[in-house]
């Protein structure tokens, strides 16, 4: 085995003799520089691991908290078709949470611990989900703008240096693209409807536009983690770069929707080859992050309630697993039906 390969994977219990750390670190850096994927059993710096845990956990939490604002409208969807689409979308978000919690677990943190940190406010979720969904048009605005911003953020994550995160993102992005289109199509239907429906679509876009721009995080010069994350190739583009990309995509789409974006400073800048835009209210962003957004308390208390009410499901699943693993709890081959579910049959 070549020395580099020998130092790529830590021993089974993850321990590396201290004297060798510098060698392992050099091999890790070389792998990142060569655009190779870092895998769960590979040696990695503690700070790389903790950065990934923080970022993927926050992402996972956002997926499941993000189910709430839209689930609010499932029972009031205006047609069976819209209801079926919205249910599928909200269910997709639960699936995204599942892939992402699984990705964090590969870094040695249990799902129980992650959920506990979410429920006690020690880990965050995206500030966007602390805004209320006041009308049916909000479902469209969320799909078009919130899922649209998520795609802009997540497509580059398909090339993230950490393998399990990158692979989870491939499927997530395909589903997000469906979410974005259903939102756009919903807004288009409203925009082309009665004057009241058009006004409802416009009002939703007016309320969701600025919070969507905040989803890319603080400006680059105030972003604490950006530079290191880019050096590790966890992130590939800066917050400001992605925000600009999103704005450039949305302006012509808003025109096609016959809706306006609520920013009087929005205009094409020939020299930059991008749209200029007005100042973002970062004070509002910080307040929402601090827990003072319109729905922070409601979201977390709803999440805790759902977790408590699901206790019997977890107990039943654990009892089922114990029964099938035998008294010793030893791992067994998956049965034919679970293998099927994993797509490995
Ligand atoms: Fe999602
Ligand atoms: Fe989505």
Coordinates of C-alpha atoms and ligand atoms in Angstrom, one line a residue:
X1 CA 0.0 0.0 0.0
X2 CA 1.3 3.4 -0.9
X3 CA 2.1 5.6 2.2
X4 CA -0.7 8.1 1.3
X5 CA -3.3 5.4 1.1
X6 CA -2.0 3.8 4.3
X7 CA -2.6 7.1 6.1
X8 CA -6.0 7.8 4.6
X9 CA -7.9 5.5 6.9
X10 CA -7.7 5.6 10.6
X11 CA -7.5 2.3 12.5
X12 CA -10.8 0.7 13.4
X13 CA -11.3 2.5 16.7
X14 CA -10.3 5.8 15.0
X15 CA -7.2 6.3 17.1
X16 CA -4.1 7.7 15.4
X17 CA -0.7 7.7 17.2
X18 CA 0.0 11.3 18.1
X19 CA 3.4 11.3 16.4
X20 CA 1.6 10.5 13.1
X21 CA -1.0 13.3 13.2
X22 CA 1.1 15.6 11.0
X23 CA 1.4 12.8 8.3
X24 CA -2.3 12.1 8.4
X25 CA -3.1 15.8 8.2
X26 CA -0.8 16.1 5.1
X27 CA -2.6 13.2 3.5
X28 CA -6.0 14.7 4.3
X29 CA -5.0 18.1 2.8
X30 CA -3.6 16.4 -0.3
X31 CA -6.9 14.5 -0.8
X32 CA -8.9 17.7 -0.5
X33 CA -6.6 19.5 -2.9
X34 CA -7.0 16.6 -5.4
X35 CA -10.8 16.9 -5.1
X36 CA -11.0 13.4 -3.7
X37 CA -13.9 12.6 -1.3
X38 CA -13.3 12.2 2.4
X39 CA -15.2 9.2 3.7
X40 CA -16.4 8.4 7.3
X41 CA -13.5 6.0 8.1
X42 CA -10.9 8.4 6.8
X43 CA -8.8 10.5 9.2
X44 CA -10.0 14.1 9.4
X45 CA -9.1 17.1 11.5
X46 CA -11.4 17.6 14.5
X47 CA -12.4 21.1 13.3
X48 CA -13.4 19.6 9.9
X49 CA -15.5 17.1 11.6
X50 CA -17.2 19.6 13.9
X51 CA -17.8 22.0 11.1
X52 CA -19.5 19.3 9.1
X53 CA -21.6 18.2 12.1
X54 CA -22.7 21.8 12.7
X55 CA -23.6 22.5 9.0
X56 CA -25.2 19.1 8.2
X57 CA -27.2 19.1 11.5
X58 CA -28.4 22.7 10.8
X59 CA -29.4 21.5 7.3
X60 CA -31.2 18.4 8.6
X61 CA -33.1 20.5 11.2
X62 CA -34.1 23.0 8.5
X63 CA -35.6 20.2 6.4
X64 CA -37.9 18.9 9.2
X65 CA -38.8 22.3 10.7
X66 CA -39.5 23.5 7.1
X67 CA -42.3 20.9 6.9
X68 CA -44.4 23.0 9.4
X69 CA -45.2 26.2 7.5
X70 CA -46.4 24.3 4.4
X71 CA -48.1 21.5 6.2
X72 CA -50.3 24.2 7.7
X73 CA -52.0 24.4 4.2
X74 CA -52.4 20.7 3.4
X75 CA -55.9 20.6 4.8
X76 CA -56.9 23.8 3.1
X77 CA -55.4 23.2 -0.4
X78 CA -57.9 24.5 -3.0
X79 CA -58.1 21.2 -5.0
X80 CA -57.3 17.5 -4.7
X81 CA -54.5 18.0 -7.2
X82 CA -52.9 20.8 -5.2
X83 CA -53.3 18.8 -2.0
X84 CA -51.6 15.7 -3.4
X85 CA -48.7 17.8 -4.7
X86 CA -48.2 19.6 -1.4
X87 CA -48.4 16.4 0.6
X88 CA -45.7 14.8 -1.7
X89 CA -43.5 17.9 -1.2
X90 CA -43.8 18.0 2.6
X91 CA -43.1 14.3 2.6
X92 CA -40.0 14.9 0.5
X93 CA -38.7 17.3 3.1
X94 CA -39.0 14.6 5.8
X95 CA -36.9 12.4 3.5
X96 CA -34.3 15.1 3.1
X97 CA -34.1 15.3 6.9
X98 CA -33.6 11.5 7.0
X99 CA -30.7 11.5 4.5
X100 CA -29.1 14.4 6.3
X101 CA -29.4 13.0 9.8
X102 CA -27.9 9.8 8.5
X103 CA -25.0 11.7 7.0
X104 CA -24.3 13.4 10.4
X105 CA -24.5 10.0 12.1
X106 CA -21.5 8.9 9.9
X107 CA -19.5 11.5 11.8
X108 CA -20.2 9.8 15.1
X109 CA -23.1 11.8 16.5
X110 CA -26.4 10.1 17.3
X111 CA -29.7 11.3 16.0
X112 CA -31.0 11.5 19.5
X113 CA -28.3 14.0 20.5
X114 CA -28.9 16.1 17.4
X115 CA -32.7 16.3 18.0
X116 CA -32.0 17.1 21.7
X117 CA -29.8 20.0 20.6
X118 CA -32.5 21.3 18.2
X119 CA -35.2 21.0 20.9
X120 CA -33.0 22.9 23.5
X121 CA -31.9 25.6 21.0
X122 CA -28.2 24.5 21.0
X123 CA -28.3 23.9 17.2
X124 CA -30.1 26.1 14.7
X125 CA -32.2 25.8 11.6
X126 CA -32.7 28.2 8.7
X127 CA -34.2 31.5 9.8
X128 CA -36.6 31.4 6.9
X129 CA -38.9 29.0 8.6
X130 CA -39.6 31.4 11.4
X131 CA -41.9 33.4 9.1
X132 CA -45.7 32.6 8.9
X133 CA -47.6 31.2 5.9
X134 CA -50.6 33.6 5.9
X135 CA -52.3 32.7 2.6
X136 CA -52.4 29.8 0.1
X137 CA -50.1 31.9 -2.2
X138 CA -47.3 31.5 0.4
X139 CA -47.1 27.9 -0.6
X140 CA -46.2 29.1 -4.1
X141 CA -43.8 31.8 -2.9
X142 CA -42.0 29.2 -0.7
X143 CA -41.6 26.8 -3.5
X144 CA -40.4 29.4 -6.0
X145 CA -38.2 31.4 -3.7
X146 CA -37.3 29.3 -0.6
X147 CA -36.8 26.0 -2.5
X148 CA -35.2 28.0 -5.3
X149 CA -32.6 29.6 -2.9
X150 CA -32.1 26.1 -1.4
X151 CA -31.2 24.7 -4.8
X152 CA -28.8 27.6 -5.5
X153 CA -27.1 26.8 -2.2
X154 CA -27.2 23.0 -2.5
X155 CA -26.1 22.3 -6.1
X156 CA -22.5 23.2 -5.3
X157 CA -22.8 21.0 -2.2
X158 CA -23.1 17.9 -4.5
X159 CA -19.3 18.5 -4.9
X160 CA -18.6 18.9 -1.2
X161 CA -15.4 17.2 0.0
X162 CA -17.3 15.0 2.5
X163 CA -18.7 12.0 0.6
X164 CA -21.9 11.2 2.5
X165 CA -23.1 14.8 2.4
X166 CA -22.2 15.3 -1.3
X167 CA -24.1 12.1 -2.2
X168 CA -27.2 13.0 -0.1
X169 CA -27.3 16.4 -1.9
X170 CA -27.6 14.8 -5.4
X171 CA -31.0 13.3 -4.6
X172 CA -32.1 16.3 -2.5
X173 CA -31.4 18.7 -5.4
X174 CA -33.5 16.7 -7.8
X175 CA -36.4 16.8 -5.5
X176 CA -35.8 20.5 -4.7
X177 CA -36.0 21.2 -8.4
X178 CA -39.5 19.7 -8.4
X179 CA -40.5 21.8 -5.4
X180 CA -39.3 25.0 -7.1
X181 CA -41.3 24.3 -10.2
X182 CA -44.5 23.5 -8.3
X183 CA -44.2 26.8 -6.5
X184 CA -43.6 28.7 -9.7
X185 CA -46.5 26.9 -11.4
X186 CA -48.8 27.7 -8.5
X187 CA -47.9 31.4 -8.5
X188 CA -48.4 31.5 -12.3
X189 CA -51.9 30.1 -11.9
X190 CA -52.7 32.7 -9.3
X191 CA -51.0 35.5 -11.2
X192 CA -53.1 34.7 -14.3
X193 CA -56.3 34.4 -12.2
X194 CA -58.7 37.0 -10.8
X195 CA -57.3 40.4 -9.7
X196 CA -57.7 39.2 -6.1
X197 CA -55.6 36.1 -6.8
X198 CA -53.0 38.1 -8.5
X199 CA -52.9 40.5 -5.5
X200 CA -52.5 37.5 -3.2
X201 CA -49.5 36.2 -5.2
X202 CA -47.9 39.6 -5.2
X203 CA -48.4 40.0 -1.4
X204 CA -46.8 36.6 -0.8
X205 CA -43.7 37.5 -3.0
X206 CA -43.5 40.8 -1.2
X207 CA -43.2 39.1 2.1
X208 CA -40.9 36.2 1.1
X209 CA -38.4 38.0 -1.1
X210 CA -36.1 39.6 1.5
X211 CA -36.1 36.6 3.9
X212 CA -35.2 34.4 0.9
X213 CA -32.1 36.6 0.2
X214 CA -31.1 36.2 3.9
X215 CA -31.1 32.4 3.5
X216 CA -27.6 32.7 1.9
X217 CA -26.3 33.9 5.3
X218 CA -24.5 37.1 6.3
X219 CA -22.3 39.1 3.9
X220 CA -18.9 37.5 3.2
X221 CA -17.0 40.0 5.4
X222 CA -19.1 39.0 8.4
X223 CA -19.4 35.3 7.8
X224 CA -17.4 33.6 10.5
X225 CA -17.1 30.1 8.9
X226 CA -16.9 30.9 5.2
X227 CA -13.2 31.0 4.5
X228 CA -12.2 27.8 6.3
X229 CA -15.2 26.0 4.8
X230 CA -14.1 27.0 1.3
X231 CA -10.5 25.9 2.0
X232 CA -11.8 22.5 3.0
X233 CA -14.1 22.4 -0.1
X234 CA -17.2 22.0 2.0
X235 CA -18.4 25.2 0.5
X236 CA -17.5 26.1 -3.1
X237 CA -18.9 29.6 -3.4
X238 CA -19.3 32.5 -1.0
X239 CA -22.6 33.6 0.5
X240 CA -22.6 36.9 -1.6
X241 CA -21.7 35.0 -4.8
X242 CA -24.6 32.6 -4.3
X243 CA -27.0 35.4 -3.3
X244 CA -26.2 37.3 -6.5
X245 CA -26.6 34.2 -8.6
X246 CA -30.1 33.7 -7.1
X247 CA -31.2 37.3 -7.7
X248 CA -30.0 37.1 -11.3
X249 CA -32.1 34.0 -11.9
X250 CA -35.2 35.4 -10.1
X251 CA -35.5 38.7 -11.9
X252 CA -36.5 37.4 -15.4
X253 CA -38.7 34.7 -13.7
X254 CA -40.6 37.4 -11.8
X255 CA -41.2 39.1 -15.1
X256 CA -42.6 36.0 -16.7
X257 CA -44.9 35.6 -13.6
X258 CA -46.0 39.2 -14.1
X259 CA -45.1 39.9 -10.5
X260 CA -42.7 42.5 -9.1
X261 CA -39.9 42.0 -6.7
X262 CA -40.2 44.4 -3.7
X263 CA -36.9 46.2 -4.3
X264 CA -36.8 49.6 -6.0
X265 CA -33.0 49.4 -6.4
X266 CA -33.2 46.3 -8.5
X267 CA -31.6 47.1 -11.9
X268 CA -29.3 45.5 -14.5
X269 CA -25.7 46.6 -14.2
X270 CA -24.1 46.3 -17.6
X271 CA -20.6 46.7 -16.2
X272 CA -20.9 44.0 -13.6
X273 CA -23.1 41.7 -15.7
X274 CA -25.4 41.3 -12.7
X275 CA -28.5 42.9 -11.1
X276 CA -27.8 45.5 -8.5
X277 CA -30.1 45.3 -5.5
X278 CA -31.0 47.3 -2.4
X279 CA -29.7 46.9 1.2
X280 CA -30.7 43.8 3.1
X281 CA -32.1 44.4 6.6
X282 CA -29.5 42.4 8.6
X283 CA -30.8 43.6 11.9
X284 CA -34.0 41.7 11.1
X285 CA -32.0 38.6 10.2
X286 CA -30.0 38.8 13.5
X287 CA -33.3 39.2 15.5
X288 CA -34.8 36.1 13.9
X289 CA -31.6 34.1 14.5
X290 CA -31.7 35.2 18.1
X291 CA -35.1 33.6 18.4
X292 CA -37.2 36.7 18.0
X293 CA -38.8 36.0 14.6
X294 CA -42.6 35.8 14.2
X295 CA -42.8 32.0 14.7
X296 CA -39.6 30.8 16.5
X297 CA -41.5 29.7 19.6
X298 CA -44.3 28.1 17.7
X299 CA -41.9 26.1 15.5
X300 CA -39.9 24.6 18.3
X301 CA -42.9 23.8 20.6
X302 CA -44.6 22.1 17.6
X303 CA -41.4 20.1 17.0
X304 CA -41.1 19.0 20.6
X305 CA -44.7 18.0 20.7
X306 CA -44.3 15.9 17.5
X307 CA -41.2 14.3 19.0
X308 CA -43.0 13.4 22.3
X309 CA -46.0 12.1 20.4
X310 CA -43.7 9.9 18.3
X311 CA -42.1 8.3 21.4
X312 CA -44.3 5.1 20.9
X313 CA -43.1 4.7 17.3
X314 CA -39.4 4.9 18.4
X315 CA -40.1 2.4 21.2
X316 CA -41.8 0.0 18.9
X317 CA -39.0 0.3 16.3
X318 CA -36.4 -0.4 19.0
X319 CA -38.4 -3.4 20.3
X320 CA -38.7 -4.7 16.8
X321 CA -35.0 -4.3 16.1
X322 CA -34.1 -5.9 19.4
X323 CA -36.3 -8.9 18.6
X324 CA -34.7 -9.4 15.2
X325 CA -31.1 -8.8 16.5
X326 CA -31.5 -11.5 19.2
X327 CA -30.8 -11.1 22.9
X328 CA -27.1 -10.1 22.3
X329 CA -28.1 -7.1 20.1
X330 CA -25.6 -8.3 17.5
X331 CA -26.0 -7.0 14.0
X332 CA -27.7 -9.3 11.6
X333 CA -28.1 -9.3 7.8
X334 CA -31.1 -7.3 6.8
X335 CA -34.2 -9.4 6.0
X336 CA -35.4 -9.6 2.4
X337 CA -38.0 -6.9 3.0
X338 CA -35.6 -4.4 4.6
X339 CA -33.1 -5.1 1.8
X340 CA -35.9 -4.2 -0.6
X341 CA -36.5 -0.9 1.2
X342 CA -32.8 0.0 0.9
X343 CA -32.9 -0.7 -2.8
X344 CA -30.3 -3.5 -2.5
X345 CA -32.4 -6.5 -3.2
Ligands
LIG1 FE1 -35.6 19.9 1.2
LIG2 FE1 -37.9 21.6 -0.8

